[in-house]
Amino acid sequence: MMKEMRKIIIGANWKMNKTPQEGVELVSELKEQLGALGDMEVVICPPYPALLPVGAELSGTDMVLGAQNLYWEKEGAYTGEVSPGMLKACGCEYVIIGHSERRHVFGETDDEVAKKVRAALDEGLKPILCVGELLEEREAGKTEAVVKRQLEAALAEVSAEEVSEIVIAYEPVWAIGTGKASTADDAQRVAHFIRQLLAKGYGNEKAEAVRIQYGGSVKPDNVRAFLEQPDVDGALVGGASLKAAVFAELVKNSREG
Ligand code: PGA
């Protein structure tokens, strides 16, 4: 499969921003500014309390709903956690898993990330699996080793039939929220490395079907450069997804090419 056959996917990771009302307003403005998306996917990932109202506002559009995290158990005494089934019932199609803020602020381990990926797939949710190295790991020449460890751990229980359901977001931690994006060449180099690892585990054809996003300070004026890379199929966007005009411009710039 060629790159052209992989549908571009842009994720909006709102992180801990937007009340339900603010989220609905943002989506309502986005709808006015975006119109039909054509052959690409846009996934809006609000915080939990905004999922239902934002999902309702998205209905009838080409944009779909995603969550930012989940817990792997189905139900029970897990105060503060949210199950895959609950996300599904709120209308989520995607769920971000293993975001660097989960890993580095909340101490999420590779093993926990793997359980979350498995639980999401079991519920029919598509994981957006985040991997990426810290600045000190990059400077020590460990980027590939870190990405390999994170990827192999997260996919340990994922079959060849399931792997194309997963979107992989390569997000170098030093590029997130810093305004210092990776170069497009560097993003391509790591995305290609990820695709090679997938090919080793699942064969070429399966690996070619997996979409790989770049994330970390993606803005309207640099998104195109990333998408032009042969192994980069989309972007995961934090800061630039919080204002309708900025995100709409970013999505439009992703489409042209
Ligand atoms: P950023 O965040 O676009 O604000 O750098 C990206 C992310 O954390 O997914």
mmCIF file of C-alpha atoms and ligand atoms in Angstrom:
data_model
loop_
_atom_site.group_PDB
_atom_site.id
_atom_site.type_symbol
_atom_site.label_atom_id
_atom_site.label_comp_id
_atom_site.label_asym_id
_atom_site.label_seq_id
_atom_site.Cartn_x
_atom_site.Cartn_y
_atom_site.Cartn_z
ATOM 1 C CA MET A 1 0.000 0.000 0.000
ATOM 2 C CA MET A 2 1.244 3.447 -0.854
ATOM 3 C CA LYS A 3 1.139 6.529 1.328
ATOM 4 C CA GLU A 4 -1.722 7.884 -0.808
ATOM 5 C CA MET A 5 -3.915 5.041 0.403
ATOM 6 C CA ARG A 6 -3.530 6.019 4.039
ATOM 7 C CA LYS A 7 -6.131 8.595 4.998
ATOM 8 C CA ILE A 8 -4.642 11.724 6.591
ATOM 9 C CA ILE A 9 -5.595 11.937 10.262
ATOM 10 C CA ILE A 10 -5.377 15.121 12.320
ATOM 11 C CA GLY A 11 -6.021 14.811 16.059
ATOM 12 C CA ALA A 12 -6.966 17.714 18.310
ATOM 13 C CA ASN A 13 -5.724 17.004 21.813
ATOM 14 C CA TRP A 14 -7.361 19.640 23.976
ATOM 15 C CA LYS A 15 -5.605 18.298 27.095
ATOM 16 C CA MET A 16 -7.064 19.834 30.302
ATOM 17 C CA ASN A 17 -8.703 22.746 28.496
ATOM 18 C CA LYS A 18 -12.310 23.723 27.726
ATOM 19 C CA THR A 19 -15.437 23.350 29.821
ATOM 20 C CA PRO A 20 -18.313 21.523 28.111
ATOM 21 C CA GLN A 21 -19.756 24.862 27.008
ATOM 22 C CA GLU A 22 -16.448 26.191 25.710
ATOM 23 C CA GLY A 23 -15.883 22.930 23.861
ATOM 24 C CA VAL A 24 -19.257 23.113 22.148
ATOM 25 C CA GLU A 25 -18.565 26.729 21.136
ATOM 26 C CA LEU A 26 -15.185 25.776 19.686
ATOM 27 C CA VAL A 27 -16.688 22.951 17.631
ATOM 28 C CA SER A 28 -19.557 25.119 16.483
ATOM 29 C CA GLU A 29 -17.049 27.697 15.164
ATOM 30 C CA LEU A 30 -14.961 24.952 13.595
ATOM 31 C CA LYS A 31 -17.990 23.622 11.732
ATOM 32 C CA GLU A 32 -18.617 27.053 10.224
ATOM 33 C CA GLN A 33 -15.011 27.482 9.191
ATOM 34 C CA LEU A 34 -14.222 23.985 7.933
ATOM 35 C CA GLY A 35 -17.138 22.706 5.893
ATOM 36 C CA ALA A 36 -16.736 19.259 4.342
ATOM 37 C CA LEU A 37 -13.431 17.607 5.088
ATOM 38 C CA GLY A 38 -13.107 15.466 2.012
ATOM 39 C CA ASP A 39 -10.857 12.455 2.239
ATOM 40 C CA MET A 40 -9.298 13.015 5.638
ATOM 41 C CA GLU A 41 -10.101 12.382 9.272
ATOM 42 C CA VAL A 42 -10.246 14.931 12.075
ATOM 43 C CA VAL A 43 -10.508 13.585 15.617
ATOM 44 C CA ILE A 44 -11.522 15.943 18.421
ATOM 45 C CA CYS A 45 -10.318 14.825 21.867
ATOM 46 C CA PRO A 46 -11.877 16.900 24.666
ATOM 47 C CA PRO A 47 -11.543 16.243 28.395
ATOM 48 C CA TYR A 48 -14.012 13.680 29.805
ATOM 49 C CA PRO A 49 -16.742 16.085 31.009
ATOM 50 C CA ALA A 50 -17.018 17.626 27.535
ATOM 51 C CA LEU A 51 -17.225 14.333 25.606
ATOM 52 C CA LEU A 52 -21.007 14.039 25.443
ATOM 53 C CA PRO A 53 -21.919 17.628 24.528
ATOM 54 C CA VAL A 54 -19.002 17.968 22.107
ATOM 55 C CA GLY A 55 -19.942 14.612 20.556
ATOM 56 C CA ALA A 56 -23.498 15.872 20.056
ATOM 57 C CA GLU A 57 -22.173 19.026 18.416
ATOM 58 C CA LEU A 58 -19.972 16.915 16.111
ATOM 59 C CA SER A 59 -22.806 14.700 14.952
ATOM 60 C CA GLY A 60 -23.618 15.104 11.291
ATOM 61 C CA THR A 61 -20.107 16.418 10.561
ATOM 62 C CA ASP A 62 -17.050 14.591 9.212
ATOM 63 C CA MET A 63 -15.229 15.104 12.510
ATOM 64 C CA VAL A 64 -15.195 12.290 15.066
ATOM 65 C CA LEU A 65 -14.779 12.078 18.823
ATOM 66 C CA GLY A 66 -11.826 10.743 20.795
ATOM 67 C CA ALA A 67 -10.833 10.616 24.459
ATOM 68 C CA GLN A 68 -7.446 11.399 25.979
ATOM 69 C CA ASN A 69 -7.027 8.393 28.245
ATOM 70 C CA LEU A 70 -8.860 5.399 29.707
ATOM 71 C CA TYR A 71 -8.513 2.693 32.326
ATOM 72 C CA TRP A 72 -8.234 -0.947 31.299
ATOM 73 C CA GLU A 73 -10.816 -2.505 33.626
ATOM 74 C CA LYS A 74 -14.448 -2.735 32.576
ATOM 75 C CA GLU A 75 -16.008 -1.459 35.816
ATOM 76 C CA GLY A 76 -15.638 -1.555 39.557
ATOM 77 C CA ALA A 77 -13.848 0.064 42.467
ATOM 78 C CA TYR A 78 -11.407 2.305 40.569
ATOM 79 C CA THR A 79 -12.217 5.760 41.868
ATOM 80 C CA GLY A 80 -11.538 8.492 39.361
ATOM 81 C CA GLU A 81 -11.056 6.210 36.356
ATOM 82 C CA VAL A 82 -13.092 5.833 33.163
ATOM 83 C CA SER A 83 -13.607 2.534 31.342
ATOM 84 C CA PRO A 84 -13.361 1.801 27.610
ATOM 85 C CA GLY A 85 -17.082 0.953 27.532
ATOM 86 C CA MET A 86 -17.966 4.324 29.031
ATOM 87 C CA LEU A 87 -15.987 6.093 26.321
ATOM 88 C CA LYS A 88 -17.670 4.006 23.673
ATOM 89 C CA ALA A 89 -21.060 4.873 25.159
ATOM 90 C CA CYS A 90 -20.145 8.563 24.930
ATOM 91 C CA GLY A 91 -19.579 8.136 21.198
ATOM 92 C CA CYS A 92 -15.784 7.942 21.131
ATOM 93 C CA GLU A 93 -14.201 6.300 18.126
ATOM 94 C CA TYR A 94 -10.590 6.967 19.139
ATOM 95 C CA VAL A 95 -8.641 7.207 22.375
ATOM 96 C CA ILE A 96 -5.203 8.707 22.937
ATOM 97 C CA ILE A 97 -3.032 6.279 24.905
ATOM 98 C CA GLY A 98 0.390 6.777 26.459
ATOM 99 C CA HIS A 99 0.639 10.505 25.815
ATOM 100 C CA SER A 100 3.942 11.830 27.158
ATOM 101 C CA GLU A 101 2.102 13.802 29.841
ATOM 102 C CA ARG A 102 0.525 10.553 31.041
ATOM 103 C CA ARG A 103 3.916 8.846 31.007
ATOM 104 C CA HIS A 104 6.009 11.635 32.499
ATOM 105 C CA VAL A 105 3.621 13.636 34.690
ATOM 106 C CA PHE A 106 1.529 10.705 35.931
ATOM 107 C CA GLY A 107 4.156 7.970 35.772
ATOM 108 C CA GLU A 108 2.340 5.687 33.339
ATOM 109 C CA THR A 109 4.512 2.677 32.496
ATOM 110 C CA ASP A 110 4.970 0.750 29.254
ATOM 111 C CA ASP A 111 3.087 -2.115 30.851
ATOM 112 C CA GLU A 112 0.102 0.101 31.703
ATOM 113 C CA VAL A 113 0.133 1.558 28.201
ATOM 114 C CA ALA A 114 0.004 -1.988 26.800
ATOM 115 C CA LYS A 115 -3.002 -2.861 28.978
ATOM 116 C CA LYS A 116 -4.783 0.287 27.825
ATOM 117 C CA VAL A 117 -4.124 -0.475 24.160
ATOM 118 C CA ARG A 118 -5.496 -3.989 24.639
ATOM 119 C CA ALA A 119 -8.563 -2.765 26.532
ATOM 120 C CA ALA A 120 -9.316 -0.113 23.902
ATOM 121 C CA LEU A 121 -9.148 -2.640 21.049
ATOM 122 C CA ASP A 122 -11.338 -5.079 22.982
ATOM 123 C CA GLU A 123 -14.005 -2.386 23.181
ATOM 124 C CA GLY A 124 -13.718 -1.399 19.516
ATOM 125 C CA LEU A 125 -11.958 1.893 20.255
ATOM 126 C CA LYS A 126 -9.052 2.865 18.005
ATOM 127 C CA PRO A 127 -5.939 3.739 19.978
ATOM 128 C CA ILE A 128 -3.816 6.755 19.094
ATOM 129 C CA LEU A 129 -0.661 5.376 20.673
ATOM 130 C CA CYS A 130 1.918 8.023 21.581
ATOM 131 C CA VAL A 131 5.638 7.307 21.657
ATOM 132 C CA GLY A 132 8.608 9.641 21.850
ATOM 133 C CA GLU A 133 11.892 10.400 23.536
ATOM 134 C CA LEU A 134 12.866 12.941 26.196
ATOM 135 C CA LEU A 135 15.449 15.608 25.369
ATOM 136 C CA GLU A 136 18.154 13.857 27.381
ATOM 137 C CA GLU A 137 17.399 10.591 25.598
ATOM 138 C CA ARG A 138 17.694 12.319 22.221
ATOM 139 C CA GLU A 139 20.964 13.965 23.213
ATOM 140 C CA ALA A 140 22.297 10.604 24.342
ATOM 141 C CA GLY A 141 21.462 9.140 20.917
ATOM 142 C CA LYS A 142 18.725 6.944 22.361
ATOM 143 C CA THR A 143 15.736 8.104 20.285
ATOM 144 C CA GLU A 144 15.370 4.847 18.343
ATOM 145 C CA ALA A 145 15.949 2.671 21.393
ATOM 146 C CA VAL A 146 13.257 4.498 23.386
ATOM 147 C CA VAL A 147 10.730 4.448 20.565
ATOM 148 C CA LYS A 148 11.423 0.748 19.960
ATOM 149 C CA ARG A 149 10.951 -0.107 23.638
ATOM 150 C CA GLN A 150 7.703 1.880 23.905
ATOM 151 C CA LEU A 151 6.296 0.503 20.670
ATOM 152 C CA GLU A 152 7.167 -3.138 21.273
ATOM 153 C CA ALA A 153 5.771 -3.021 24.801
ATOM 154 C CA ALA A 154 2.532 -1.348 23.734
ATOM 155 C CA LEU A 155 1.945 -3.741 20.848
ATOM 156 C CA ALA A 156 2.938 -6.922 22.685
ATOM 157 C CA GLU A 157 -0.650 -8.212 22.741
ATOM 158 C CA VAL A 158 -1.798 -6.760 19.420
ATOM 159 C CA SER A 159 -2.372 -9.137 16.503
ATOM 160 C CA ALA A 160 -1.632 -8.547 12.814
ATOM 161 C CA GLU A 161 -5.379 -8.284 12.182
ATOM 162 C CA GLU A 162 -5.685 -5.483 14.712
ATOM 163 C CA VAL A 163 -2.619 -3.385 14.080
ATOM 164 C CA SER A 164 -4.103 -1.267 11.299
ATOM 165 C CA GLU A 165 -6.724 -0.041 13.800
ATOM 166 C CA ILE A 166 -3.940 1.693 15.682
ATOM 167 C CA VAL A 167 -2.635 5.153 14.879
ATOM 168 C CA ILE A 168 0.871 5.804 16.140
ATOM 169 C CA ALA A 169 1.774 9.335 17.157
ATOM 170 C CA TYR A 170 5.479 10.030 17.228
ATOM 171 C CA GLU A 171 5.816 12.908 19.670
ATOM 172 C CA PRO A 172 9.318 13.876 20.783
ATOM 173 C CA VAL A 173 8.738 15.122 24.319
ATOM 174 C CA TRP A 174 11.031 18.149 23.894
ATOM 175 C CA ALA A 175 8.842 19.364 21.011
ATOM 176 C CA ILE A 176 5.531 19.261 22.889
ATOM 177 C CA GLY A 177 4.176 22.646 23.893
ATOM 178 C CA THR A 178 7.584 24.270 23.411
ATOM 179 C CA GLY A 179 7.167 25.896 20.003
ATOM 180 C CA LYS A 180 10.260 23.934 18.962
ATOM 181 C CA ALA A 181 8.946 21.395 16.492
ATOM 182 C CA SER A 182 11.121 18.613 15.191
ATOM 183 C CA THR A 183 12.369 19.124 11.643
ATOM 184 C CA ALA A 184 10.298 17.372 9.017
ATOM 185 C CA ASP A 185 13.341 15.261 8.107
ATOM 186 C CA ASP A 186 13.765 14.095 11.654
ATOM 187 C CA ALA A 187 10.069 13.277 11.997
ATOM 188 C CA GLN A 188 10.312 11.266 8.773
ATOM 189 C CA ARG A 189 13.402 9.429 9.987
ATOM 190 C CA VAL A 190 11.656 8.253 13.168
ATOM 191 C CA ALA A 191 8.321 7.575 11.422
ATOM 192 C CA HIS A 192 10.197 5.398 8.937
ATOM 193 C CA PHE A 193 11.946 3.606 11.781
ATOM 194 C CA ILE A 194 8.530 2.941 13.362
ATOM 195 C CA ARG A 195 7.197 1.558 10.087
ATOM 196 C CA GLN A 196 10.212 -0.731 9.788
ATOM 197 C CA LEU A 197 9.580 -2.042 13.296
ATOM 198 C CA LEU A 198 5.949 -2.675 12.378
ATOM 199 C CA ALA A 199 7.054 -4.500 9.238
ATOM 200 C CA LYS A 200 9.342 -6.699 11.279
ATOM 201 C CA GLY A 201 6.521 -7.610 13.646
ATOM 202 C CA TYR A 202 3.590 -7.818 11.251
ATOM 203 C CA GLY A 203 4.923 -7.925 7.693
ATOM 204 C CA ASN A 204 5.211 -5.196 5.089
ATOM 205 C CA GLU A 205 1.622 -5.018 3.992
ATOM 206 C CA LYS A 206 0.270 -4.554 7.531
ATOM 207 C CA ALA A 207 2.948 -1.990 8.329
ATOM 208 C CA GLU A 208 2.093 0.026 5.230
ATOM 209 C CA ALA A 209 -1.523 0.287 6.356
ATOM 210 C CA VAL A 210 -0.724 1.848 9.754
ATOM 211 C CA ARG A 211 -1.007 5.607 10.010
ATOM 212 C CA ILE A 212 1.781 7.461 11.771
ATOM 213 C CA GLN A 213 1.300 10.998 13.053
ATOM 214 C CA TYR A 214 3.884 13.525 14.079
ATOM 215 C CA GLY A 215 3.102 15.634 17.164
ATOM 216 C CA GLY A 216 4.901 18.434 18.940
ATOM 217 C CA SER A 217 4.378 22.138 18.163
ATOM 218 C CA VAL A 218 2.486 21.475 14.937
ATOM 219 C CA LYS A 219 1.043 24.762 13.641
ATOM 220 C CA PRO A 220 -0.794 25.896 10.501
ATOM 221 C CA ASP A 221 2.475 26.961 8.882
ATOM 222 C CA ASN A 222 4.494 23.781 9.479
ATOM 223 C CA VAL A 223 1.873 21.009 9.173
ATOM 224 C CA ARG A 224 2.323 20.685 5.414
ATOM 225 C CA ALA A 225 6.056 20.007 5.692
ATOM 226 C CA PHE A 226 5.371 17.056 7.989
ATOM 227 C CA LEU A 227 2.588 15.660 5.827
ATOM 228 C CA GLU A 228 4.798 15.745 2.766
ATOM 229 C CA GLN A 229 7.059 13.128 4.334
ATOM 230 C CA PRO A 230 6.515 9.626 2.945
ATOM 231 C CA ASP A 231 5.903 8.003 6.345
ATOM 232 C CA VAL A 232 3.984 10.806 8.092
ATOM 233 C CA ASP A 233 0.221 10.500 7.675
ATOM 234 C CA GLY A 234 -1.096 13.084 10.077
ATOM 235 C CA ALA A 235 -0.518 15.229 13.112
ATOM 236 C CA LEU A 236 -1.499 15.252 16.763
ATOM 237 C CA VAL A 237 -2.068 18.855 17.733
ATOM 238 C CA GLY A 238 -2.238 20.375 21.211
ATOM 239 C CA GLY A 239 -1.936 24.158 21.517
ATOM 240 C CA ALA A 240 -2.950 24.895 17.937
ATOM 241 C CA SER A 241 -6.226 22.974 18.366
ATOM 242 C CA LEU A 242 -7.647 25.311 21.010
ATOM 243 C CA LYS A 243 -8.678 28.204 18.770
ATOM 244 C CA ALA A 244 -11.123 27.576 15.919
ATOM 245 C CA ALA A 245 -9.447 29.911 13.413
ATOM 246 C CA VAL A 246 -5.991 28.436 14.027
ATOM 247 C CA PHE A 247 -7.106 24.796 13.954
ATOM 248 C CA ALA A 248 -9.307 25.359 10.885
ATOM 249 C CA GLU A 249 -6.326 26.853 9.051
ATOM 250 C CA LEU A 250 -4.162 23.914 10.130
ATOM 251 C CA VAL A 251 -6.722 21.411 8.828
ATOM 252 C CA LYS A 252 -7.078 23.294 5.542
ATOM 253 C CA ASN A 253 -3.319 23.393 5.096
ATOM 254 C CA SER A 254 -3.187 19.626 5.714
ATOM 255 C CA ARG A 255 -5.643 19.025 2.959
ATOM 256 C CA GLU A 256 -3.825 20.925 0.260
ATOM 257 C CA GLY A 257 -0.888 19.250 -1.301
HETATM 258 P P1 PGA B 1 1.487 20.747 21.185
HETATM 259 O O1 PGA B 1 1.065 19.361 21.867
HETATM 260 O O2 PGA B 1 0.889 20.770 19.805
HETATM 261 O O3 PGA B 1 0.922 21.807 22.076
HETATM 262 O O4 PGA B 1 2.987 20.768 21.127
HETATM 263 C C1 PGA B 1 1.044 18.177 21.116
HETATM 264 C C2 PGA B 1 0.580 17.022 21.963
HETATM 265 O O5 PGA B 1 0.869 16.998 23.168
HETATM 266 O O6 PGA B 1 -0.103 16.120 21.466
#
